[in-house]
PDB file of C-alpha atoms in Angstrom:
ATOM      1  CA  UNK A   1     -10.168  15.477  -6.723  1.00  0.00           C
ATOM      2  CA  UNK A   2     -12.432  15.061  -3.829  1.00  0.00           C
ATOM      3  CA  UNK A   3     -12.057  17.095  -0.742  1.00  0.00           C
ATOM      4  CA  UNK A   4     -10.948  13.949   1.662  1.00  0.00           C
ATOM      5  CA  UNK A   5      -7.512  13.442   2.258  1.00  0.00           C
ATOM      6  CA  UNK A   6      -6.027  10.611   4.534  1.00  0.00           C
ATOM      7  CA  UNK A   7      -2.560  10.524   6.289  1.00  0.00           C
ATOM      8  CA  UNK A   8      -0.060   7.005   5.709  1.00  0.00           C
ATOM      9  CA  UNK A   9      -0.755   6.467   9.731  1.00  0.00           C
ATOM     10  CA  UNK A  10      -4.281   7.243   9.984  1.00  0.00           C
ATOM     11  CA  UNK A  11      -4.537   3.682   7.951  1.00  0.00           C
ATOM     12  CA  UNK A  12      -6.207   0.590  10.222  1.00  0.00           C
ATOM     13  CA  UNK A  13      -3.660  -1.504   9.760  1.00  0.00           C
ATOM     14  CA  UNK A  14      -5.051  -4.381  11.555  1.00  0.00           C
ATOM     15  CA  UNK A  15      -8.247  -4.113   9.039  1.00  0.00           C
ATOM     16  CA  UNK A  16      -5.479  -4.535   6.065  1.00  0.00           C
ATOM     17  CA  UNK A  17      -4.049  -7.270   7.651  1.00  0.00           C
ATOM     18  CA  UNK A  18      -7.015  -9.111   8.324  1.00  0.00           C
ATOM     19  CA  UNK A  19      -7.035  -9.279   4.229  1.00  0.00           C
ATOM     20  CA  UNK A  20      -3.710 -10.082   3.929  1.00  0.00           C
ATOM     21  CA  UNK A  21      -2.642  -6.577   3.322  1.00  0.00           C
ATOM     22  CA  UNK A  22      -0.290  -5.897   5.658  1.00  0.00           C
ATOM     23  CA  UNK A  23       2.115  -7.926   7.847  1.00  0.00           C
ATOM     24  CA  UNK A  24       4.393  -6.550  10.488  1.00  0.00           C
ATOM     25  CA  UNK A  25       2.744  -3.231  10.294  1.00  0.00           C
ATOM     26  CA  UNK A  26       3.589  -2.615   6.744  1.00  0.00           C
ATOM     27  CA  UNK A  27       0.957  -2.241   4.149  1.00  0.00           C
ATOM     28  CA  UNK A  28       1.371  -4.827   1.115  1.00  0.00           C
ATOM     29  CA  UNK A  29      -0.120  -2.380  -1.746  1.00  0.00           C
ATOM     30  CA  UNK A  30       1.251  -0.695  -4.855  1.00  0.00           C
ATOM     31  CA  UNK A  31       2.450   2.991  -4.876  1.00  0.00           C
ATOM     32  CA  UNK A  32      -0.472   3.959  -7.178  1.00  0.00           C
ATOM     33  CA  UNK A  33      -3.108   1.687  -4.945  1.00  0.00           C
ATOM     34  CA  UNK A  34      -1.422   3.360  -1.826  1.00  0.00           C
ATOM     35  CA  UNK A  35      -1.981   7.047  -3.430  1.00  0.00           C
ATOM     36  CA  UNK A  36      -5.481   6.617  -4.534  1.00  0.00           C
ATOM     37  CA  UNK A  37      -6.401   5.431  -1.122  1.00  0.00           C
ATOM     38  CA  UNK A  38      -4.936   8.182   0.820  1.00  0.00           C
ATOM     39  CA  UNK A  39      -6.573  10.746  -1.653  1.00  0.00           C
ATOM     40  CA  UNK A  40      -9.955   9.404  -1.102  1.00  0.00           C
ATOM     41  CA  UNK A  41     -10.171   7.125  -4.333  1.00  0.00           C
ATOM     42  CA  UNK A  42     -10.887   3.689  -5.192  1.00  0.00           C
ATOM     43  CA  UNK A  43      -7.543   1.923  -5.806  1.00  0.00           C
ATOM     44  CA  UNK A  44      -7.254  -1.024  -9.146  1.00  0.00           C
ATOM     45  CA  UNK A  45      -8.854  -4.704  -8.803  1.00  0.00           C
ATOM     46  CA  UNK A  46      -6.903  -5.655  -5.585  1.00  0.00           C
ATOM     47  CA  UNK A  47      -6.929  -9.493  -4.744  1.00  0.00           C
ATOM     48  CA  UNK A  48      -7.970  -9.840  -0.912  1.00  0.00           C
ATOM     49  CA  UNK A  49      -7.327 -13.128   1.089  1.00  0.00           C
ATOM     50  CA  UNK A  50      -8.660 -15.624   4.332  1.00  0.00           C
ATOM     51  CA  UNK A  51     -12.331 -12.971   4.622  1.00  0.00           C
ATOM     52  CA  UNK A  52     -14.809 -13.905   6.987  1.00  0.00           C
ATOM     53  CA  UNK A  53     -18.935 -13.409   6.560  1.00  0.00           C
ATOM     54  CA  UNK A  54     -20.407 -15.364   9.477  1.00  0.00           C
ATOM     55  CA  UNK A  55     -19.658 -18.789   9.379  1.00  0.00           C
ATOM     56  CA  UNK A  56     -18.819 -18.379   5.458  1.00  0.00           C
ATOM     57  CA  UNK A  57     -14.676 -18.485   4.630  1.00  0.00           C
ATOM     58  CA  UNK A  58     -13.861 -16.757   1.279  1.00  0.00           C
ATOM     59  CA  UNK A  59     -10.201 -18.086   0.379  1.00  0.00           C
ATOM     60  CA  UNK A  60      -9.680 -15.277  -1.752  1.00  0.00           C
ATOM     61  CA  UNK A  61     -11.623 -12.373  -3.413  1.00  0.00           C
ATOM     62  CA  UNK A  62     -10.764  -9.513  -6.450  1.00  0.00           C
ATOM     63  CA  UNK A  63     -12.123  -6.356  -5.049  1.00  0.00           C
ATOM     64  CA  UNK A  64     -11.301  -2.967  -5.228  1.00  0.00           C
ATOM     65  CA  UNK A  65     -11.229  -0.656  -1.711  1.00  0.00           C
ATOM     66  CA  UNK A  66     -11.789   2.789  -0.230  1.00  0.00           C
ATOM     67  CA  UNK A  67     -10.924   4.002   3.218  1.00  0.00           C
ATOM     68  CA  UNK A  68     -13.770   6.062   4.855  1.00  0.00           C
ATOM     69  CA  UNK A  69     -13.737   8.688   7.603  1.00  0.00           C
ATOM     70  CA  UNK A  70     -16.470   7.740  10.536  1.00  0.00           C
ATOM     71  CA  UNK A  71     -18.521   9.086  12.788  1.00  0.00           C
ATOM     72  CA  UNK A  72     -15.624   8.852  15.466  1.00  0.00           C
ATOM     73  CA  UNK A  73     -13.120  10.271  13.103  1.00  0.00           C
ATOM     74  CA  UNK A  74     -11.406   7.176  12.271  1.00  0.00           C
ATOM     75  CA  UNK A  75     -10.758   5.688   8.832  1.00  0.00           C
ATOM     76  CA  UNK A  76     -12.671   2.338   8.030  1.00  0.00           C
ATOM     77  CA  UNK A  77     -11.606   0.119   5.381  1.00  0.00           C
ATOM     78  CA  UNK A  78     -14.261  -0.293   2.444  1.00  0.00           C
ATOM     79  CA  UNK A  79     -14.214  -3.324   0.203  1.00  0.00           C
ATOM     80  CA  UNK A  80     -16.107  -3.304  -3.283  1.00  0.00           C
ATOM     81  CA  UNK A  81     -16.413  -6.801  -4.871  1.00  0.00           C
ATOM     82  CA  UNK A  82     -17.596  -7.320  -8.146  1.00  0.00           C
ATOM     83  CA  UNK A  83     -21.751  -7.900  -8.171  1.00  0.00           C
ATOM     84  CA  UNK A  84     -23.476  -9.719 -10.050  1.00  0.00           C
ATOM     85  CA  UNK A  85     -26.440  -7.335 -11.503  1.00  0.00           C
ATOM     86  CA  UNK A  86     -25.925  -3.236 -11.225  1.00  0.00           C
ATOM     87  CA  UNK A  87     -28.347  -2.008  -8.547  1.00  0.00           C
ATOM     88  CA  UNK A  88     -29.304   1.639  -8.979  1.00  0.00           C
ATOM     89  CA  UNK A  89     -30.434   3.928  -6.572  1.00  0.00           C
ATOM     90  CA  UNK A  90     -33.749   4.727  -6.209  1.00  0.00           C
ATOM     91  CA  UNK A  91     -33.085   8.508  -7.755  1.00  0.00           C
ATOM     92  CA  UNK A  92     -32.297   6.644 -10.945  1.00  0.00           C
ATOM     93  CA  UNK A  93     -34.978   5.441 -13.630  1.00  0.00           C
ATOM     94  CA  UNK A  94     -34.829   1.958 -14.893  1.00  0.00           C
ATOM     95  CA  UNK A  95     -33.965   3.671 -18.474  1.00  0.00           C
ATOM     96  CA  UNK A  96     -30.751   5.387 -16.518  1.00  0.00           C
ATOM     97  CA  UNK A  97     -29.744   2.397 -15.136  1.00  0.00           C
ATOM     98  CA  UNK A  98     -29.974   0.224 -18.394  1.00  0.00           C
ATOM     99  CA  UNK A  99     -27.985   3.238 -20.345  1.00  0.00           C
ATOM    100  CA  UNK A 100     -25.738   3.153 -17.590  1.00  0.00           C
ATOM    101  CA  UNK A 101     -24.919  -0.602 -17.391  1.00  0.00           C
ATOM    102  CA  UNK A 102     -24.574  -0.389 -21.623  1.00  0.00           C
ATOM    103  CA  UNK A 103     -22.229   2.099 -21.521  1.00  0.00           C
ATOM    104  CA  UNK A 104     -24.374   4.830 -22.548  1.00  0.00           C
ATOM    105  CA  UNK A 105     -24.164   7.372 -20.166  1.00  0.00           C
ATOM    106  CA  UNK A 106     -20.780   7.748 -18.564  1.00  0.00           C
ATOM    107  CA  UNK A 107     -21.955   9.587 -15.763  1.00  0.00           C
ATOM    108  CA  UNK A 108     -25.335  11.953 -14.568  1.00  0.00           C
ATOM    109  CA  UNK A 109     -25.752  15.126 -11.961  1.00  0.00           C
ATOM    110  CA  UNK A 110     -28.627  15.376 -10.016  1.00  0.00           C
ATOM    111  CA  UNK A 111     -30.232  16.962  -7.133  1.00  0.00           C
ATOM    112  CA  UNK A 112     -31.538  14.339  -4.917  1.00  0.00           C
ATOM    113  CA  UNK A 113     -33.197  13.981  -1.258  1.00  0.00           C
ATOM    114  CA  UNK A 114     -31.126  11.604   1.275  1.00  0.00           C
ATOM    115  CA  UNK A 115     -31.697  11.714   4.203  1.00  0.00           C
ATOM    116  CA  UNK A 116     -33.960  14.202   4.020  1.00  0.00           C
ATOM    117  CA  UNK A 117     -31.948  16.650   2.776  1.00  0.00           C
ATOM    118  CA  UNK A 118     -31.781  17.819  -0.277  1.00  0.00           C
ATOM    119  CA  UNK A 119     -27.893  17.274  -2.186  1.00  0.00           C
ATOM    120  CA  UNK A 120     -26.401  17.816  -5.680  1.00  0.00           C
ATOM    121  CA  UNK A 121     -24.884  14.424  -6.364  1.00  0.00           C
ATOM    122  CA  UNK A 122     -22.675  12.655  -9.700  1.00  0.00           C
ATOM    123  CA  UNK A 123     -23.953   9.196 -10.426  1.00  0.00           C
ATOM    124  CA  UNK A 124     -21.245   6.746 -11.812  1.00  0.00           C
ATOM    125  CA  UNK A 125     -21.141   3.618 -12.958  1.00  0.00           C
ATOM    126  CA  UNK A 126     -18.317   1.142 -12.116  1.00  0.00           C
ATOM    127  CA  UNK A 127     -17.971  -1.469 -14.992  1.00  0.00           C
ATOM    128  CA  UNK A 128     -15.229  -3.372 -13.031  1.00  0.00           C
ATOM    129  CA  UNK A 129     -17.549  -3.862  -9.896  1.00  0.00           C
ATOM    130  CA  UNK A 130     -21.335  -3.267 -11.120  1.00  0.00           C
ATOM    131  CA  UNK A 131     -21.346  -0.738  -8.517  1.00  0.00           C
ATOM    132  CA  UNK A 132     -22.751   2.640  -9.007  1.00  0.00           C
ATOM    133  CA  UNK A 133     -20.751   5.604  -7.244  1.00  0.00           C
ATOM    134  CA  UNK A 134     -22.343   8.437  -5.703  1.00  0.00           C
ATOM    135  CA  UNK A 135     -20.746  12.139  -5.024  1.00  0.00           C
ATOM    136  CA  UNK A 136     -22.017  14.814  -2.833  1.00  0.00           C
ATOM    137  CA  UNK A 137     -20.700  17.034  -5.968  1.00  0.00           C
ATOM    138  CA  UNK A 138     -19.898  19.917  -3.322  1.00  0.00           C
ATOM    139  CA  UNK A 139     -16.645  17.562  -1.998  1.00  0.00           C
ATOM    140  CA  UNK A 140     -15.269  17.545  -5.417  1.00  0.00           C
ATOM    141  CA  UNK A 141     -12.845  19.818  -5.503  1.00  0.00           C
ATOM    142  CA  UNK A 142     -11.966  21.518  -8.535  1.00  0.00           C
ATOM    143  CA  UNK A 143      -8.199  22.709  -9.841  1.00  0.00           C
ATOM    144  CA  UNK A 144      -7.270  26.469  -9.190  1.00  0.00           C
ATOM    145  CA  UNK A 145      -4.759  25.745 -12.535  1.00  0.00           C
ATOM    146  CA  UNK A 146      -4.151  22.645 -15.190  1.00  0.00           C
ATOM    147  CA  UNK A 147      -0.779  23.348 -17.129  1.00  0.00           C
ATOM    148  CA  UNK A 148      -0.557  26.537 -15.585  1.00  0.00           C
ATOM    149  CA  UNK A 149      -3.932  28.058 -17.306  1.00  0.00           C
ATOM    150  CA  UNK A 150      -6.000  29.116 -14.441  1.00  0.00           C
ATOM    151  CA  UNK A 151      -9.439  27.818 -14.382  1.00  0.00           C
ATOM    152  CA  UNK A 152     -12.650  29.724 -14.944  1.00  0.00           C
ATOM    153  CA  UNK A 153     -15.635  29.544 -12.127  1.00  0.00           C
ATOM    154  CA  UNK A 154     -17.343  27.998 -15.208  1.00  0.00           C
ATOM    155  CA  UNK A 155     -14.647  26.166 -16.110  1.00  0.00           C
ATOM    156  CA  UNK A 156     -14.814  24.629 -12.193  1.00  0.00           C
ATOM    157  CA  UNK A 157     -18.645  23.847 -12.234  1.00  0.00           C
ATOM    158  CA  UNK A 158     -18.250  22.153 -15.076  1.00  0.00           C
ATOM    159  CA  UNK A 159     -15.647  19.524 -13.430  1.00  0.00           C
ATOM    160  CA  UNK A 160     -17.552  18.955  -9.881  1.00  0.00           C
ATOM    161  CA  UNK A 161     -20.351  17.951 -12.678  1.00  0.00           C
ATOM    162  CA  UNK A 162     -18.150  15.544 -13.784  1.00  0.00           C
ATOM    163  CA  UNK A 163     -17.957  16.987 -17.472  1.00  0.00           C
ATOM    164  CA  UNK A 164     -15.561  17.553 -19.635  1.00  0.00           C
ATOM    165  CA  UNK A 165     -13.709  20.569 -19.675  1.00  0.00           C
ATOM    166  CA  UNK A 166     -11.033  21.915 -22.512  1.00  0.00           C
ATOM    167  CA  UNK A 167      -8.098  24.790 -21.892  1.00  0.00           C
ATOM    168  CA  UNK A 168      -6.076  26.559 -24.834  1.00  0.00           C
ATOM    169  CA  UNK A 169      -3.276  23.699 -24.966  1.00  0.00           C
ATOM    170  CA  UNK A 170      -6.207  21.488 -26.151  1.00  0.00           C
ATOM    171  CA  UNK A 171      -5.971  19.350 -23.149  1.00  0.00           C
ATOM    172  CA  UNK A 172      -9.468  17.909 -21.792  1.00  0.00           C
ATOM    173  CA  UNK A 173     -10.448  16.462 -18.516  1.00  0.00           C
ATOM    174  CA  UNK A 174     -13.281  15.516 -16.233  1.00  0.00           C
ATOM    175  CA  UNK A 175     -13.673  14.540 -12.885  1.00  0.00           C
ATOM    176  CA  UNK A 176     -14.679  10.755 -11.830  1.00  0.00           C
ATOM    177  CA  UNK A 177     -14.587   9.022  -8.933  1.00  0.00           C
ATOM    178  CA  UNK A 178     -14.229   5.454 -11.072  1.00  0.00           C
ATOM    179  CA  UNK A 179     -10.996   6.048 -11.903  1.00  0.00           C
ATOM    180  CA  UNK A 180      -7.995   5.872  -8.752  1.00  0.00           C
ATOM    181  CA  UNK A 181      -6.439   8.944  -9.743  1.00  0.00           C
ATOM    182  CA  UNK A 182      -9.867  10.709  -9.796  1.00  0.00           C
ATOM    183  CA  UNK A 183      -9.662  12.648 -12.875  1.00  0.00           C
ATOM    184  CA  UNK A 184      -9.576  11.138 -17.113  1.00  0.00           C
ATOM    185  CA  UNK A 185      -8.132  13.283 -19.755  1.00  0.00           C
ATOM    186  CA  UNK A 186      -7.128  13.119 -23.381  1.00  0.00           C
ATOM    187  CA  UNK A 187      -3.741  14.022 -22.126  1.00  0.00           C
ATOM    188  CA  UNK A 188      -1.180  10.903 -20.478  1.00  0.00           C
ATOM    189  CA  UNK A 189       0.120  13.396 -17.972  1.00  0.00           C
ATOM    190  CA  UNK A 190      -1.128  16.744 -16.968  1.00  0.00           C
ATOM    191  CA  UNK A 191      -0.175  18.780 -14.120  1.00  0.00           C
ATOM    192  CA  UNK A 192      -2.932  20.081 -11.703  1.00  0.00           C
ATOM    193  CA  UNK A 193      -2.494  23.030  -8.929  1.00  0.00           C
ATOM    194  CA  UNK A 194      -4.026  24.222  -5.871  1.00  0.00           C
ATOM    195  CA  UNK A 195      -3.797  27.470  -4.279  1.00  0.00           C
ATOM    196  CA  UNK A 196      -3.600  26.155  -0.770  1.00  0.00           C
ATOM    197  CA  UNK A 197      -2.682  28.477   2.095  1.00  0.00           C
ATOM    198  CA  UNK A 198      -1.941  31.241  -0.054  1.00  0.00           C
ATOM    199  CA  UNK A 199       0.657  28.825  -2.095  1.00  0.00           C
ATOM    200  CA  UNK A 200      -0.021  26.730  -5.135  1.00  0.00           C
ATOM    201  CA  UNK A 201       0.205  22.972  -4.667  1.00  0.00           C
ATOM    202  CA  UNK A 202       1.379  20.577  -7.278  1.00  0.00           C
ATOM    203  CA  UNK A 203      -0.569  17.704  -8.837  1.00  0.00           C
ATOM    204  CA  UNK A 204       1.422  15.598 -11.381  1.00  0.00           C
ATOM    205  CA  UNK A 205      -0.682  13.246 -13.243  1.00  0.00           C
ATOM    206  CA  UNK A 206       1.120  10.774 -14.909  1.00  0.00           C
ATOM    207  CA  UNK A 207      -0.783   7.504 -17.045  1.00  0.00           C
ATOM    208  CA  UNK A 208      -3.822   9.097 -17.426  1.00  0.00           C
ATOM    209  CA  UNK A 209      -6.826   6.843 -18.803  1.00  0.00           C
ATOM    210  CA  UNK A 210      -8.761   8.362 -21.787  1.00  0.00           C
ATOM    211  CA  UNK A 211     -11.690  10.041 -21.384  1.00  0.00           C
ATOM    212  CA  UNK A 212     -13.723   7.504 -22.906  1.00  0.00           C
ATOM    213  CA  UNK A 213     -13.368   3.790 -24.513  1.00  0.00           C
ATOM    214  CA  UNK A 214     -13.493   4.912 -27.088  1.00  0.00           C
ATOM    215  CA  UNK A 215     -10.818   7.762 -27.296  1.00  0.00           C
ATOM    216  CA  UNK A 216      -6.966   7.691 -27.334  1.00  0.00           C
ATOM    217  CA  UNK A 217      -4.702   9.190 -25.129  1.00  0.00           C
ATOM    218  CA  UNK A 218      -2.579  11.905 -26.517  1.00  0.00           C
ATOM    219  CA  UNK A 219       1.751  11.074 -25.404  1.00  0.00           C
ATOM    220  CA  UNK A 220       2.469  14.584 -26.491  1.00  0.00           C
ATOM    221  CA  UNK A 221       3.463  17.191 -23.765  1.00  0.00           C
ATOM    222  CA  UNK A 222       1.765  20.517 -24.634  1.00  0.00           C
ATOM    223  CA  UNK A 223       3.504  24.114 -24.117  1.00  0.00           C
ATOM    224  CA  UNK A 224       1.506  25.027 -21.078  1.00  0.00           C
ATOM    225  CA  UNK A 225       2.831  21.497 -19.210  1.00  0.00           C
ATOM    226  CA  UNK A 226       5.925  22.440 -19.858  1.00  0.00           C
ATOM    227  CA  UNK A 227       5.690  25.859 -18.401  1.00  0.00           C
ATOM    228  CA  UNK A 228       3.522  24.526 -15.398  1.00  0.00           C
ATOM    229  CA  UNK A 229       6.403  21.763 -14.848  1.00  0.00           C
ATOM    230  CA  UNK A 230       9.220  24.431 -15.241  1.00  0.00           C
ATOM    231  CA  UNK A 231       6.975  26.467 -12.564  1.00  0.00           C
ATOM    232  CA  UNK A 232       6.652  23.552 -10.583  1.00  0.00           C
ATOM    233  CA  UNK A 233      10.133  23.276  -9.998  1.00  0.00           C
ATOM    234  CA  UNK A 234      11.221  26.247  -9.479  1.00  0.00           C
ATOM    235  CA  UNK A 235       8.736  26.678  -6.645  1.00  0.00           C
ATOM    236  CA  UNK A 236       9.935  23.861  -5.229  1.00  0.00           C
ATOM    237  CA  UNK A 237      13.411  24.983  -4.631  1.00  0.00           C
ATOM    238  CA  UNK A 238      11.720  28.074  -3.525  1.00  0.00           C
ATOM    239  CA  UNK A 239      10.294  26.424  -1.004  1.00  0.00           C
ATOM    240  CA  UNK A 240      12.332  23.616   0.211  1.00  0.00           C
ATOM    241  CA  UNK A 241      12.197  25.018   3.567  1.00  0.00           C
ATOM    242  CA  UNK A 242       8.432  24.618   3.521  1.00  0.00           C
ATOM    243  CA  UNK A 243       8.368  20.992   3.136  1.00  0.00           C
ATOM    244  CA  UNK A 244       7.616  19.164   0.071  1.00  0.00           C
ATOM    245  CA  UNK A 245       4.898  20.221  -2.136  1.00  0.00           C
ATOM    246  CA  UNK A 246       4.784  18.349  -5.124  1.00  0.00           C
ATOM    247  CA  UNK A 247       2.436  14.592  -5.464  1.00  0.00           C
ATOM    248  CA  UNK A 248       2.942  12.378  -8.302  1.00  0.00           C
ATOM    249  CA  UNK A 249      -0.083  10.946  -9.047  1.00  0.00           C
TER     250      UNK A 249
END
């Protein structure tokens, strides 16, 4: 969860359909790409068509995408091909990098200067693109509740450090910004809240990837899913009135 969210119409359209994303004003991506996008993620390996780079046509490209809020306050469209060789920033040592592109280190928070200024960021590594991620770790934003056990402040810095953190059901999750639904867990489904506005807003996480390659993912539904789910619901007939506040993720 980062702190950047995107409405359906903010979307620049005529960006998407430059790629052959769109046609007739309606976006050609899945429902997952489509949420991961509008919650500030990467989406999957998206194939993009007919791009430009000077004089250079590309028939066709796999890439994944971001959108991006500018400077005017408009959202630009981000495209991340696959590279070559991994490039790391400048931050990272050429024994981070290597660890990183072997699979070593799954991710790494630092405090770094850019721009001058002086930030607490989580370096990723994106296997699918050769792309390293960076996060200002103060826009992750951390779950007030996962299956209805509220989290600890601990409990909290631990995820904007992207590590793994375990409640009493036994379920386990970390932050990462490789992943669209932003968030990797032992768990296939987990339900996430967020006391928004004095009210608690629903996250349900459904498919979740393991937390590593070499992990499974648990199918079973603990107890304290089933009582977040059961509290899900009945808050949302509690407040129909209110609008919808329940995302499947």
């Amino acid at each position: 969860m980062t702190q950047t969210a995107f409405e359906e119409q903010e979307i620049p359209i005529a960006e998407f359909q430059n790629l052959g994303l769109s046609k007739d004003g309606r976006l050609h991506l899945g429902e997952d790409d489509l949420k991961a996008l509008l919650a500030g993620h990467r989406t999957e390996m998206i194939r993009l068509h007919n791009l430009t780079d000077g004089e250079i046509k590309i028939m066709h490209l796999d890439a994944k995408i971001s959108l991006r809020r500018n400077e005017q306050g408009n959202l630009d469209l981000l495209i991340h091909p696959v590279y070559r060789e991994p490039q790391g920033p400048a931050y990272l040592t050429d024994g981070e990098t290597e660890k990183f592109a072997n699979g070593e280190l799954v991710n790494l928070d630092k405090v770094v200067e850019i721009g001058g200024v002086k930030k607490e960021v989580l370096i990723e590594f994106d296997k699918d693109t050769n792309e390293f991620i960076i996060t200002d770790t103060a826009q992750i934003l951390a779950p007030d509740y996962v299956n209805n056990q509220e989290l600890t402040p601990d409990q909290k810095l631990l995820f904007r450090k992207g590590k793994e953190v375990e409640i009493r059901d036994g379920t386990k999750f970390r932050y990462t910004a490789t992943d669209p639904n932003g968030i990797r867990s032992n768990k296939l489904h987990l339900i996430a809240s967020l006391l928004i506005d004095g009210g608690l807003s629903y996250l349900l996480y459904r498919g979740l990837k393991a937390l590593s390659k070499d992990e499974k993912v648990s199918e079973d539904y603990s107890r304290g899913y089933y009582d977040a789910l059961e509290d899900m619901q009945v808050r949302k007939v509690n407040d129909r009135v209110k609008g919808k506040n329940v995302h499947h993720r």
